[in-house]
Coordinates of C-alpha atoms (C1' of nucleotides) in Angstrom, one line a residue:
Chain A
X1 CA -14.7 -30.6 -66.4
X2 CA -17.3 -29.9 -68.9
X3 CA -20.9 -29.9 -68.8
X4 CA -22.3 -32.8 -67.8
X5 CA -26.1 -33.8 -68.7
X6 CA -26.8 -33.3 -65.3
X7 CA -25.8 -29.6 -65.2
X8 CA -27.6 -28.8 -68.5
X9 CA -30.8 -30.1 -66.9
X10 CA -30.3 -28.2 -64.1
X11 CA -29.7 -25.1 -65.9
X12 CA -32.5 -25.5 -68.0
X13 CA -34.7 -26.1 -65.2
X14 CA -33.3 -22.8 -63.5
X15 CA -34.3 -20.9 -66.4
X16 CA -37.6 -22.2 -66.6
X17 CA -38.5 -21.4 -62.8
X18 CA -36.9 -18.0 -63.5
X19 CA -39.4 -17.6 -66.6
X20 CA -36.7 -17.0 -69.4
X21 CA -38.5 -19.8 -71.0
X22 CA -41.9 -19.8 -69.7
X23 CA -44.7 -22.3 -70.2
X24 CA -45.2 -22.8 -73.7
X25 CA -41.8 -21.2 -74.9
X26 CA -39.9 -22.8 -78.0
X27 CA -36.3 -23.1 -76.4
X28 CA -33.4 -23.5 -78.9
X29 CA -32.7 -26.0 -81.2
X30 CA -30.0 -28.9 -79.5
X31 CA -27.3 -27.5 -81.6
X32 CA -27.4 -23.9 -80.6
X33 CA -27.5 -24.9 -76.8
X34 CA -24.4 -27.0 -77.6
X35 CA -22.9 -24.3 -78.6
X36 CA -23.5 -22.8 -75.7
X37 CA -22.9 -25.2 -73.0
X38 CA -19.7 -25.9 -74.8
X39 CA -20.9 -29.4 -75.2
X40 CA -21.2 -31.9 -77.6
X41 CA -25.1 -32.3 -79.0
X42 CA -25.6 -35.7 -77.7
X43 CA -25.3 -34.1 -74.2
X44 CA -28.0 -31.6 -74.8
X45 CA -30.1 -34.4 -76.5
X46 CA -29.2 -36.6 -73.4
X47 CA -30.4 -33.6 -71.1
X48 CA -33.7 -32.9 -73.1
X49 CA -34.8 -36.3 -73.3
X50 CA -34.9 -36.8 -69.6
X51 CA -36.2 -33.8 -69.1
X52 CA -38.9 -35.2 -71.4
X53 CA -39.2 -38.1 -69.3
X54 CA -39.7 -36.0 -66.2
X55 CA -42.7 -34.4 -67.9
X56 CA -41.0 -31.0 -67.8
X57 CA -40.8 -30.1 -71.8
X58 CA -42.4 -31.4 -75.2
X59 CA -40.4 -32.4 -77.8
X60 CA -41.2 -33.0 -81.3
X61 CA -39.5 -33.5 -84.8
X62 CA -38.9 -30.5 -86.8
X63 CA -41.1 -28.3 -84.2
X64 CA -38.3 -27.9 -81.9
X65 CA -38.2 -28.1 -77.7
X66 CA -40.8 -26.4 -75.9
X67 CA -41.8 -26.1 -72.1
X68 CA -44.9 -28.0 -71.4
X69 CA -47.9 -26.3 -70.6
X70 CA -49.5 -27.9 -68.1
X71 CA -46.6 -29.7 -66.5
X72 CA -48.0 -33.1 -65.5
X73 CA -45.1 -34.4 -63.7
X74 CA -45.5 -37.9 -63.1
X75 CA -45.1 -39.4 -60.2
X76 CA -43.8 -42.6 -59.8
X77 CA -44.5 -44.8 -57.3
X78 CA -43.0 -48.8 -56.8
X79 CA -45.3 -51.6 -55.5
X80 CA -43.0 -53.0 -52.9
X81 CA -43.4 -56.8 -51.9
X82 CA -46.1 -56.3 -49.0
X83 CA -43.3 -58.0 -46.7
X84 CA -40.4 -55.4 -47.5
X85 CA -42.9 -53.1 -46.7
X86 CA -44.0 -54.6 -43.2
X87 CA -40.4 -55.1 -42.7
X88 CA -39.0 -52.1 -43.2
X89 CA -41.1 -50.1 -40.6
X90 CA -39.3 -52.1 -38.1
X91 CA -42.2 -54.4 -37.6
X92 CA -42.2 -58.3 -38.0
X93 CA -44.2 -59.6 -41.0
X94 CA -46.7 -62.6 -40.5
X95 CA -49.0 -63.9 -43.6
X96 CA -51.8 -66.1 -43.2
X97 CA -53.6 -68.4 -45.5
X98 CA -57.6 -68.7 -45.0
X99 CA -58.8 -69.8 -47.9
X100 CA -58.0 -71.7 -50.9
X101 CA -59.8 -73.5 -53.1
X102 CA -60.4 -74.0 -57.1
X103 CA -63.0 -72.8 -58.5
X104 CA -64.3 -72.2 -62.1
X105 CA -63.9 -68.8 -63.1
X106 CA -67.3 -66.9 -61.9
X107 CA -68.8 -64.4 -64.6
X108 CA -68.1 -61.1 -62.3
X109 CA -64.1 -62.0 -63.1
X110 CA -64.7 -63.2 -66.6
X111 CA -66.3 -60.1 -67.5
X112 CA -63.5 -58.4 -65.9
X113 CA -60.3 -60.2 -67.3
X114 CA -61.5 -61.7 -70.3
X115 CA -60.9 -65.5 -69.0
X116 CA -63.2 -67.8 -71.2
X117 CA -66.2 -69.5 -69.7
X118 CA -65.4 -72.9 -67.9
X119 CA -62.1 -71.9 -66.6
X120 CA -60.7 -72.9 -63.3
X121 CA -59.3 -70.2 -61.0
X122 CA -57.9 -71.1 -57.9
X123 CA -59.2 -68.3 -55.6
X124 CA -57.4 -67.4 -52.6
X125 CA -57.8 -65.4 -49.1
X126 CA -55.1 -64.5 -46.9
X127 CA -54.2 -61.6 -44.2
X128 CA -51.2 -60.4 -44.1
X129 CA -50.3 -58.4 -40.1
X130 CA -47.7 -56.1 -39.1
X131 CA -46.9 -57.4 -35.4
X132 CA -50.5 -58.3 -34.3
X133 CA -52.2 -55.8 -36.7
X134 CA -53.9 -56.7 -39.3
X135 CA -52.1 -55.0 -42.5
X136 CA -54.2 -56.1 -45.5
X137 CA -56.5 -58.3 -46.7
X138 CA -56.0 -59.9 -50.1
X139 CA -58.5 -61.4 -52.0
X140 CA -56.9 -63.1 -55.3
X141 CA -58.0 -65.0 -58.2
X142 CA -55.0 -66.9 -60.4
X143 CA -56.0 -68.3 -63.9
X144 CA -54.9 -71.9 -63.5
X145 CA -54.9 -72.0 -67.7
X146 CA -51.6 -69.5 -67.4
X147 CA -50.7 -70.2 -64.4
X148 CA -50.9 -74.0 -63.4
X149 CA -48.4 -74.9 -61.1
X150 CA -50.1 -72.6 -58.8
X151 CA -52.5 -75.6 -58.6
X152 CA -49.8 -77.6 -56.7
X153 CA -48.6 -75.2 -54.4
X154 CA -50.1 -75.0 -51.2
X155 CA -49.6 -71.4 -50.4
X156 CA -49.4 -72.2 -46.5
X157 CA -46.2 -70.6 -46.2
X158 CA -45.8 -67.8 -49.0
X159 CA -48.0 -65.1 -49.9
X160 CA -49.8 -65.4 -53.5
X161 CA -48.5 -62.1 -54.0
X162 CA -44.8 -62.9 -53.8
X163 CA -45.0 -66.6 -55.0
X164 CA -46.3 -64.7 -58.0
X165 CA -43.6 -62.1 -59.0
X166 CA -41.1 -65.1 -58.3
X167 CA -42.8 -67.2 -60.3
X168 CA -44.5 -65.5 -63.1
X169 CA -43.1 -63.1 -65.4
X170 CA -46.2 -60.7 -66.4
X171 CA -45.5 -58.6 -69.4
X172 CA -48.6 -55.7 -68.3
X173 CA -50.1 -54.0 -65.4
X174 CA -52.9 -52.7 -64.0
X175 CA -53.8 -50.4 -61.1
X176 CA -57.1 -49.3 -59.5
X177 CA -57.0 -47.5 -56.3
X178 CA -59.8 -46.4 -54.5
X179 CA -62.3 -46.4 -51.5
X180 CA -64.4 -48.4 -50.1
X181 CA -66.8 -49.1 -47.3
X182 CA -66.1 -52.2 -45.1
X183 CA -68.1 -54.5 -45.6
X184 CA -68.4 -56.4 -42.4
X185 CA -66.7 -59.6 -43.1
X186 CA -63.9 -57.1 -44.3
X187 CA -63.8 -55.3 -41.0
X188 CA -63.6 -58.2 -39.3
X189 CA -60.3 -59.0 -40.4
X190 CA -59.3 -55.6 -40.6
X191 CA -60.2 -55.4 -36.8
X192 CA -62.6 -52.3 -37.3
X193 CA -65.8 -51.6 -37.9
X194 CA -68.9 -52.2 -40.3
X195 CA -68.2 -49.0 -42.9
X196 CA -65.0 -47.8 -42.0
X197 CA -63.4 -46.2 -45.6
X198 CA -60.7 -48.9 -46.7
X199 CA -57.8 -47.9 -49.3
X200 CA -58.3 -50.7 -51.6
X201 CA -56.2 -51.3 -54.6
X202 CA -57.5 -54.1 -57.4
X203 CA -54.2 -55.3 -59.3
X204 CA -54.5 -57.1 -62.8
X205 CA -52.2 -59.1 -64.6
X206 CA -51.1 -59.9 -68.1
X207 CA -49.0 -62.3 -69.4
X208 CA -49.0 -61.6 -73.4
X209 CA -52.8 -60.4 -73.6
X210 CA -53.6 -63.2 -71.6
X211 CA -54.6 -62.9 -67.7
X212 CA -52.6 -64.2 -65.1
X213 CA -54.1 -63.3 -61.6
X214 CA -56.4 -60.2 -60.3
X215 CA -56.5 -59.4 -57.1
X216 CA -58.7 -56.8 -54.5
X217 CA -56.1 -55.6 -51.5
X218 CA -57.9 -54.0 -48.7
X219 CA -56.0 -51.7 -46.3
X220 CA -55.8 -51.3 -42.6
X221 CA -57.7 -48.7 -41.5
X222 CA -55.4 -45.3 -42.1
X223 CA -53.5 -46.9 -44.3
X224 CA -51.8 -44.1 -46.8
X225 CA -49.8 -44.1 -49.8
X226 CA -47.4 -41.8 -50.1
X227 CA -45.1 -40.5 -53.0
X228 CA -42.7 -38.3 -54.1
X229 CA -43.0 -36.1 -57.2
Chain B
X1 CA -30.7 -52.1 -90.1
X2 CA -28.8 -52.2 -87.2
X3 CA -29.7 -53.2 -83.6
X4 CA -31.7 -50.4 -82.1
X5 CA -31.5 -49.7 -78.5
X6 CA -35.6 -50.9 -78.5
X7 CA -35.0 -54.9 -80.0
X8 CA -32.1 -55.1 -78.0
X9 CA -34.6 -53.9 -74.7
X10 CA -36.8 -56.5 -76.0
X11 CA -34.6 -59.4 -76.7
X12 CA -33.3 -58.5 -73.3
X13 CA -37.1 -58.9 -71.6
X14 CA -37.5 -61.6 -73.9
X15 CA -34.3 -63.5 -72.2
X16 CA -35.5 -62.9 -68.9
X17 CA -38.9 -64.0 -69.4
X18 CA -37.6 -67.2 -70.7
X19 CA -35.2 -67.4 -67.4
X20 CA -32.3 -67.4 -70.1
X21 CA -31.3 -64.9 -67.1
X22 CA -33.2 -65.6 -64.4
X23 CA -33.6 -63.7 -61.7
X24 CA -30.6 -62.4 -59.7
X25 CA -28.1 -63.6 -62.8
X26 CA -25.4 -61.6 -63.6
X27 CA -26.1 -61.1 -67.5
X28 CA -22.9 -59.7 -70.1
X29 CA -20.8 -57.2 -69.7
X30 CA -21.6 -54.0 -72.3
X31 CA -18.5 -54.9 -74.7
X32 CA -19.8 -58.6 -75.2
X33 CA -23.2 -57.7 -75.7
X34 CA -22.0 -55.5 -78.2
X35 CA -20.7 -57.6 -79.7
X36 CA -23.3 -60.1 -80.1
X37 CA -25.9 -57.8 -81.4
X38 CA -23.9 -55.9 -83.4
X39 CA -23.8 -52.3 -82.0
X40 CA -22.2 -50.2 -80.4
X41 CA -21.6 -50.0 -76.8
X42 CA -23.3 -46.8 -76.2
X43 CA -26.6 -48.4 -78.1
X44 CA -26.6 -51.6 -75.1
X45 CA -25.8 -48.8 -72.7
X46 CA -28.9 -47.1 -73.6
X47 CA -30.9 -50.0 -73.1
X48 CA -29.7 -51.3 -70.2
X49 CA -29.9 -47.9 -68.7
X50 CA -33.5 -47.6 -69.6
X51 CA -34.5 -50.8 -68.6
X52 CA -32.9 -50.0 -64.9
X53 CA -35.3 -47.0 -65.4
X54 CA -38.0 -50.0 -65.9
X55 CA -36.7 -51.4 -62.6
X56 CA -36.1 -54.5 -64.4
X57 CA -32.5 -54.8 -63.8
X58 CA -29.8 -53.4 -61.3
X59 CA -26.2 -52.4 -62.5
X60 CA -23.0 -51.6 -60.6
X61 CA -20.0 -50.5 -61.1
X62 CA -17.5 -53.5 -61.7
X63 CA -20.0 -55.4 -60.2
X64 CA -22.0 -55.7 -63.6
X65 CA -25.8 -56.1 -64.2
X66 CA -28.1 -57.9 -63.0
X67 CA -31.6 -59.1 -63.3
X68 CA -33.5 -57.6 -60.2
X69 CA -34.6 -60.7 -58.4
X70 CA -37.9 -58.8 -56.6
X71 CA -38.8 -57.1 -60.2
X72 CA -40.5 -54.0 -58.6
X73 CA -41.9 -52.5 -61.6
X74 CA -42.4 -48.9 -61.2
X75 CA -46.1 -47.5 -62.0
X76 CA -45.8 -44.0 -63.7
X77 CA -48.9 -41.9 -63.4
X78 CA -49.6 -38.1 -64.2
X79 CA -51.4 -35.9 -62.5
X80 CA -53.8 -34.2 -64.7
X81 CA -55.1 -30.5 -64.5
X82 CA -58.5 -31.5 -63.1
X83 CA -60.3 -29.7 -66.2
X84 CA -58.7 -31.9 -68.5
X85 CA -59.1 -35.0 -66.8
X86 CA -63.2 -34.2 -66.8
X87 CA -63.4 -32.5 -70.2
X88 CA -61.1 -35.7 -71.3
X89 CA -64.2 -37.8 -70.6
X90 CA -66.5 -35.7 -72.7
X91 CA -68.6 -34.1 -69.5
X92 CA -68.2 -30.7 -69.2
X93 CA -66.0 -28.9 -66.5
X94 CA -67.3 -26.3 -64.1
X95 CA -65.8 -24.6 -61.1
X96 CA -67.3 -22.8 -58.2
X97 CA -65.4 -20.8 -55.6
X98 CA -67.2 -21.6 -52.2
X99 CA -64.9 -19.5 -49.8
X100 CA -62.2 -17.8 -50.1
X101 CA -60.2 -16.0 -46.7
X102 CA -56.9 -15.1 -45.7
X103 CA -55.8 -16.1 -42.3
X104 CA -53.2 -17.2 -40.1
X105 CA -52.0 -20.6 -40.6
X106 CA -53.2 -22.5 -37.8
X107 CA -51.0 -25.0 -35.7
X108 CA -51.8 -28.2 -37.4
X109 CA -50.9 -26.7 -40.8
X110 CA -47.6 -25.3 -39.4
X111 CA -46.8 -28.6 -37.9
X112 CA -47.4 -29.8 -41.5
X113 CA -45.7 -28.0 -43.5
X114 CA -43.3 -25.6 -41.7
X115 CA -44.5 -22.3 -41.8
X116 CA -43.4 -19.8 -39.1
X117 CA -45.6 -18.8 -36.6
X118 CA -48.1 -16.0 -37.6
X119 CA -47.3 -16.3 -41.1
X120 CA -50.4 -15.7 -43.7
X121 CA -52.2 -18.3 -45.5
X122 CA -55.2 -17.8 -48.0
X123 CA -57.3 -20.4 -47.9
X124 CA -60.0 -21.7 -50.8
X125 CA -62.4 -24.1 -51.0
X126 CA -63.6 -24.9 -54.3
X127 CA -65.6 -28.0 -56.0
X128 CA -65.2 -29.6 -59.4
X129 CA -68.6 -30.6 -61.4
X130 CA -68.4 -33.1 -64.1
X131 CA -71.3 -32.1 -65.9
X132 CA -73.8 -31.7 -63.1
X133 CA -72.2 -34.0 -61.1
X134 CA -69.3 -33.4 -57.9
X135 CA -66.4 -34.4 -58.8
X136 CA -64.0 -33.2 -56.3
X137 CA -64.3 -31.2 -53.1
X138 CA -60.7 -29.2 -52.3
X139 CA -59.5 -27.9 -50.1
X140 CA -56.3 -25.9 -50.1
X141 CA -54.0 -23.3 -48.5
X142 CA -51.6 -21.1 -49.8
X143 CA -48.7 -19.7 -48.2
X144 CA -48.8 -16.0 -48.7
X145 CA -45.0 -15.8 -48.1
X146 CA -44.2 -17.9 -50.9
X147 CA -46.7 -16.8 -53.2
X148 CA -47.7 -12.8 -52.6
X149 CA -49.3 -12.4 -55.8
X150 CA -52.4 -15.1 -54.5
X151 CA -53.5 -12.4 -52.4
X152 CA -54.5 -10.1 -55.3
X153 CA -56.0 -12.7 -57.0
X154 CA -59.9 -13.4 -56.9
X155 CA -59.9 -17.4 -58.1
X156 CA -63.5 -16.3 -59.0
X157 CA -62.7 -17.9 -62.7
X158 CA -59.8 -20.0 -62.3
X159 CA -58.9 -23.0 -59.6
X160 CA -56.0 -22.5 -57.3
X161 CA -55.0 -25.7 -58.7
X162 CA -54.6 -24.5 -62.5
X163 CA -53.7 -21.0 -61.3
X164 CA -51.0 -22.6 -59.5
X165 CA -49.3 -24.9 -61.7
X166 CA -48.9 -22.1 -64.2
X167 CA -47.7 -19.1 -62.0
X168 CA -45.4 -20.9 -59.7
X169 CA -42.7 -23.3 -60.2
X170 CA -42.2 -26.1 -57.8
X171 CA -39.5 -28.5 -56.8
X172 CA -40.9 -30.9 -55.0
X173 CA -44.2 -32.7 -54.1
X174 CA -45.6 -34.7 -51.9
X175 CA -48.9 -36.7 -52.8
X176 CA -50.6 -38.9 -49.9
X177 CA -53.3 -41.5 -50.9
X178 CA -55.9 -42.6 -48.6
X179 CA -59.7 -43.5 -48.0
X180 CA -61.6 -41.3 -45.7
X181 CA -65.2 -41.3 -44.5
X182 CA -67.3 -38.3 -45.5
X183 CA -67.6 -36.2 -43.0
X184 CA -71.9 -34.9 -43.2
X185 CA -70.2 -31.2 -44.7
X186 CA -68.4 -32.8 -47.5
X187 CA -70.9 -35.5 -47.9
X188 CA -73.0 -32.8 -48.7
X189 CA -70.4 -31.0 -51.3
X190 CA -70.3 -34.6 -52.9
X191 CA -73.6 -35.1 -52.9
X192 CA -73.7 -38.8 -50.8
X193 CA -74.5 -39.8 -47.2
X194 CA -72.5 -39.0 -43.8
X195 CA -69.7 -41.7 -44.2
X196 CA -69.0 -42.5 -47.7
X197 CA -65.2 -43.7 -48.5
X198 CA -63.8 -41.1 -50.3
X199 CA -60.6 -41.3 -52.0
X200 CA -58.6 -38.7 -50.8
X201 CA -55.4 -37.1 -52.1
X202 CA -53.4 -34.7 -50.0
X203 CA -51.0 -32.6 -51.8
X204 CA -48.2 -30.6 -50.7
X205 CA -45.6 -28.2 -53.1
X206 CA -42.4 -27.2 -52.2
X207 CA -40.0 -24.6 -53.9
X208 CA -37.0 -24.9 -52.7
X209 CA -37.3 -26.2 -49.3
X210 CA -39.8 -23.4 -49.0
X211 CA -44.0 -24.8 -48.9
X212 CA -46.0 -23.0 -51.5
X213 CA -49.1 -25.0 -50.9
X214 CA -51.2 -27.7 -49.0
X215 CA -54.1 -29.0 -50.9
X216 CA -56.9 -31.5 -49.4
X217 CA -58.7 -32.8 -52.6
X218 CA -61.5 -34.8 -51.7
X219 CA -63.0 -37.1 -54.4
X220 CA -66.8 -38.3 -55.6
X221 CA -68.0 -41.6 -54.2
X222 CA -66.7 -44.0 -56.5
X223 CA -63.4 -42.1 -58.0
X224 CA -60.9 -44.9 -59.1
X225 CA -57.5 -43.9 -59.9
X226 CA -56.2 -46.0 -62.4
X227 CA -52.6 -46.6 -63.5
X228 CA -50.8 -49.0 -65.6
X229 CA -47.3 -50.8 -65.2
Chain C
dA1 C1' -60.0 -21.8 -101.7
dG2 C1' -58.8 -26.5 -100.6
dC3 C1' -55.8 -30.5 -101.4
dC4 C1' -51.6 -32.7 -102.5
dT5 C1' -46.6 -32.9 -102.9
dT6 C1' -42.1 -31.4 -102.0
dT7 C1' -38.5 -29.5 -98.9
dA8 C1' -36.1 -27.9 -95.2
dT9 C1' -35.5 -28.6 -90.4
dA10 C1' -35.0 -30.4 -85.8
dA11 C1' -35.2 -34.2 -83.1
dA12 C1' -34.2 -39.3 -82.8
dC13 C1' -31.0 -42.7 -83.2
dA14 C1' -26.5 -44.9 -83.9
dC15 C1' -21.4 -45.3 -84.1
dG16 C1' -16.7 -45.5 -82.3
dT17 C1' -13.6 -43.4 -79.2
dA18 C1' -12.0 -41.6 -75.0
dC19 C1' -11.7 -40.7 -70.3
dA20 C1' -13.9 -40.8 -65.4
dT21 C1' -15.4 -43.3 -61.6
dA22 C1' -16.4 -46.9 -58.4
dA23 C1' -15.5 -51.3 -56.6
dT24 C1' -13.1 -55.3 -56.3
dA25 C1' -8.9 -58.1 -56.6
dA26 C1' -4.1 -58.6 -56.4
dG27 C1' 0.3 -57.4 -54.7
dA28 C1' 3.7 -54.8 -51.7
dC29 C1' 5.2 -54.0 -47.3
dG30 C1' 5.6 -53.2 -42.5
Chain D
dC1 C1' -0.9 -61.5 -41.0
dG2 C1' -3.3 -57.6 -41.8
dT3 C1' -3.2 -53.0 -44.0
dC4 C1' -2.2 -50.0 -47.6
dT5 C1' -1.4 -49.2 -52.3
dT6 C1' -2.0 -50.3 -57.0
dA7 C1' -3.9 -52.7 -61.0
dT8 C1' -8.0 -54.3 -63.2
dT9 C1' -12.5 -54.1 -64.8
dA10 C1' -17.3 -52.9 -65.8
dT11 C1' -20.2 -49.2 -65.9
dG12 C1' -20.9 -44.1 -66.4
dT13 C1' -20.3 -40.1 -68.9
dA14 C1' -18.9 -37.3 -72.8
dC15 C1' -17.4 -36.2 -77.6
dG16 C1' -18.0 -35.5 -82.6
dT17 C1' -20.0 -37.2 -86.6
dG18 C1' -23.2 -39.3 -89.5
dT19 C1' -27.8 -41.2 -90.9
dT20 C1' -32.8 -41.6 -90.4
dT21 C1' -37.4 -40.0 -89.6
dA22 C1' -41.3 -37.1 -88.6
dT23 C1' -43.4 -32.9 -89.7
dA24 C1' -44.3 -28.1 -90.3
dA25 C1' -44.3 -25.1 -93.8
dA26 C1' -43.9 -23.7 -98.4
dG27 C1' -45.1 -24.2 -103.0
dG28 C1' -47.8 -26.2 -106.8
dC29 C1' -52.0 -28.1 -108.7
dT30 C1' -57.0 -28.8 -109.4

DNA sequence: AGCCTTTATAAACACGTACATAATAAGACG
DNA sequence: CGTCTTATTATGTACGTGTTTATAAAGGCT
C-alpha cells in the first residue's frame, strides 16, 4: 500500500518531536514531499492541512509550510446534553422545573444580548440531579421574539436546555466559564454551603445575529471539566 | 464558478436549518449530490467530511449520512502561551520565580501521574502579573526523568510553561476545569480574601505514555474563559 | 530611500477516476 | 430454518492533473 495521509502525518510529526524540523522551520514545499513519500500531492496537501487544523504547523501561500512556534493545540471539547452526561456515569437523570414565568427582558440581559427594550423573555429555573444529588442549576432566559413557541410549552417534563437544541437551530455560540461564590440561594439547591466556589458556565445563543436564549449553569460542588488535547 | 466545497457546506446548514433534513434524516448519497450541485464527488466529500468535523452530521459506511439528531457542536479553544494572552490585552507581562526545588515526587503526584517511586521531580512555583495585577498563581512539577535538561535550567527569566512548550514535545494532554476556593496562601499570591472561587486549570503532558509534567495553574478572581462554537 | 507594480511561487481548490473498506442485503446450502 | 458466502452499495482513501489565489520578493519609478 502506499502512503496514506495518515502515515505522512505521522511522519511529519515524528520529525518534528525528533527536531529535524524544529519550531519555526520552513519544511518542504507539498511537491517535494510527494516526491518523497511516493505520493500523489493531494495526499501531502490532505496531511498538512490537518495538521493545520490540529494547530501543529502554519501554512501560508507562497511562504511555504512551517512548524508553529508556539504550538497552541486546541483542545476541543463537546457540550453533551446534561442528561447523556448524568446518564452515562451510570446514574439515573431527574430534571425539575421551579420556575417559569414571562417576563419583559430586564436591562442586565439586554445589555448583555442585545434584545431591544420591551421584549418578553420567558425566564426559567430548573435543577437538574444525578440520583438524589443535585447536578446543576440552570438559570435560563429565552427570547420569546425568536423563539415563541417556547411560550406554549410547559417545560414540566423536558429541560430548557434540550427542548432547545431540538427545537432551535442556532447558527453561533458562546462560552464563558468560570468561578463563582455561592450565593446562598445557589447553595441551597446545590446542597452546600453559603461561598462554596461553583464551576459556572454562561452559554449564549445566536440565531442569525439575533439572540435566542442565555443561560447561567451552576455546578455541583467539585464538579470538573475534563478534556483531551 | 463551480461549486466550492464552502457553498455546498452552507447550502447543506442552510437545508438543515430549514428542516429540509431534519434531524436524524438520512440526506443523499455523494454521487447524487454531485450531481445536483455540479461537482465532483471528492468536492461533496470534502464538505461532508468537514461538517462531521463540525459535529453537524454522522456518516457511515453503506449506511449513508446523516443529520446528528443531538447536534453537539464541538467548542475549539487554544491554549495560549500565558505571555501572549496578557500582552494580547495591551497590559504588560511579568514573571517572578517564587521557588524553585528538586525533590522526590511525593505519593499523591505518583498516584497522579505514574511516576515510579523515588523518581525526581523539580518543582516551581511561579505567578503571572498583568501589568501590576495577579494574573495566575502555578504551580507545577516536572518529571526529571522525562526532561533531564530542567534540572540545569534556572527559570529565573523564562516560565516552565513557555520553556516547556518549546523544549519538549508532547503527545498528549490532559486539561481539568474546575472552581476552587482560595486557600489564605494563594489568596495571598492573587491578591483577594481566604475563599475566593478561583478558576482553576490542572494540566498534565504526556510523551509517549511517559508524564513530562503536572501543572496546577491557579487563576485571578474573576478570570472567565471564553470560547465560541 | 520610500512607494508602487510586476512576477514567480507555493498553497488552496477542484476534477474525474480508481480502488479499498465496511456494512448490509441477498442468495446458496447444509 | 438458520448459517455461511457472496453481491451490492455508500463512504473512505488515493492518484494525477489542472486552475486559482495570495503573497513575498524583485524590479521599476518618483
Amino acid at each position: 500500500m502506499r502512503s496514506s495521509y495518515r502515515d505522512i502525518k505521522a511522519i511529519v510529526l515524528t520529525r518534528i518531536r525528533a527536531n529535524i524540523w524544529p519550531p519555526g522551520a520552513n519544511l518542504p514545499g507539498e511537491i517535494e514531499l510527494a516526491k518523497e513519500f511516493g505520493c500523489a500531492r493531494a495526499t501531502v496537501n490532505r496531511a498538512m492541512r490537518e495538521l493545520v487544523d490540529d494547530g501543529i504547523l502554519e501554512r501560508k501561500r507562497k511562504a511555504g509550510t512551517k512548524v508553529k512556534s508556539s504550538p497552541t493545540r486546541r483542545a476541543q471539547f463537546s457540550i453533551p446534553i446534561i442528561r447523556e452526561e448524568i446518564t452515562n456515569t451510570g446514574a439515573d437523570y431527574r430534571y425539575v422545573l421551579l420556575e417559569r414565568q414571562t417576563i419583559t427582558a430586564p436591562g442586565w440581559l439586554r445589555s448583555r444580548v442585545e434584545i431591544p427594550k420591551g421584549q418578553k423573555v420567558l425566564h426559567l429555573r430548573c435543577m437538574h440531579y444525578a440520583g438524589r444529588n443535585p447536578y446543576q442549576f440552570e438559570d435560563r432566559w429565552i427570547n420569546l421574539a425568536a423563539v415563541p413557541n417556547a411560550a406554549e410549552y410547559d417545560f414540566e417534563d423536558i429541560g430548557p436546555n434540550e427542548w432547545l437544541v431540538r427545537e432551535v437551530p442556532f447558527t453561533d455560540g458562546e462560552l464563558v466559564f468560570s468561578a463563582t461564590n455561592a450565593s446562598s440561594e445557589i447553595a441551597n439547591f446545590l446542597n452546600t454551603t453559603d461561598g462554596t466556589a461553583i464551576f459556572t458556565i454562561e452559554r449564549t445563543t445566536w440565531l442569525d445575529k439575533v439572540n435566542v436564549t442565555y443561560a447561567r449553569l451552576y455546578f455541583s460542588r467539585d464538579y470538573k471539566m475534563t478534556t483531551r488535547l
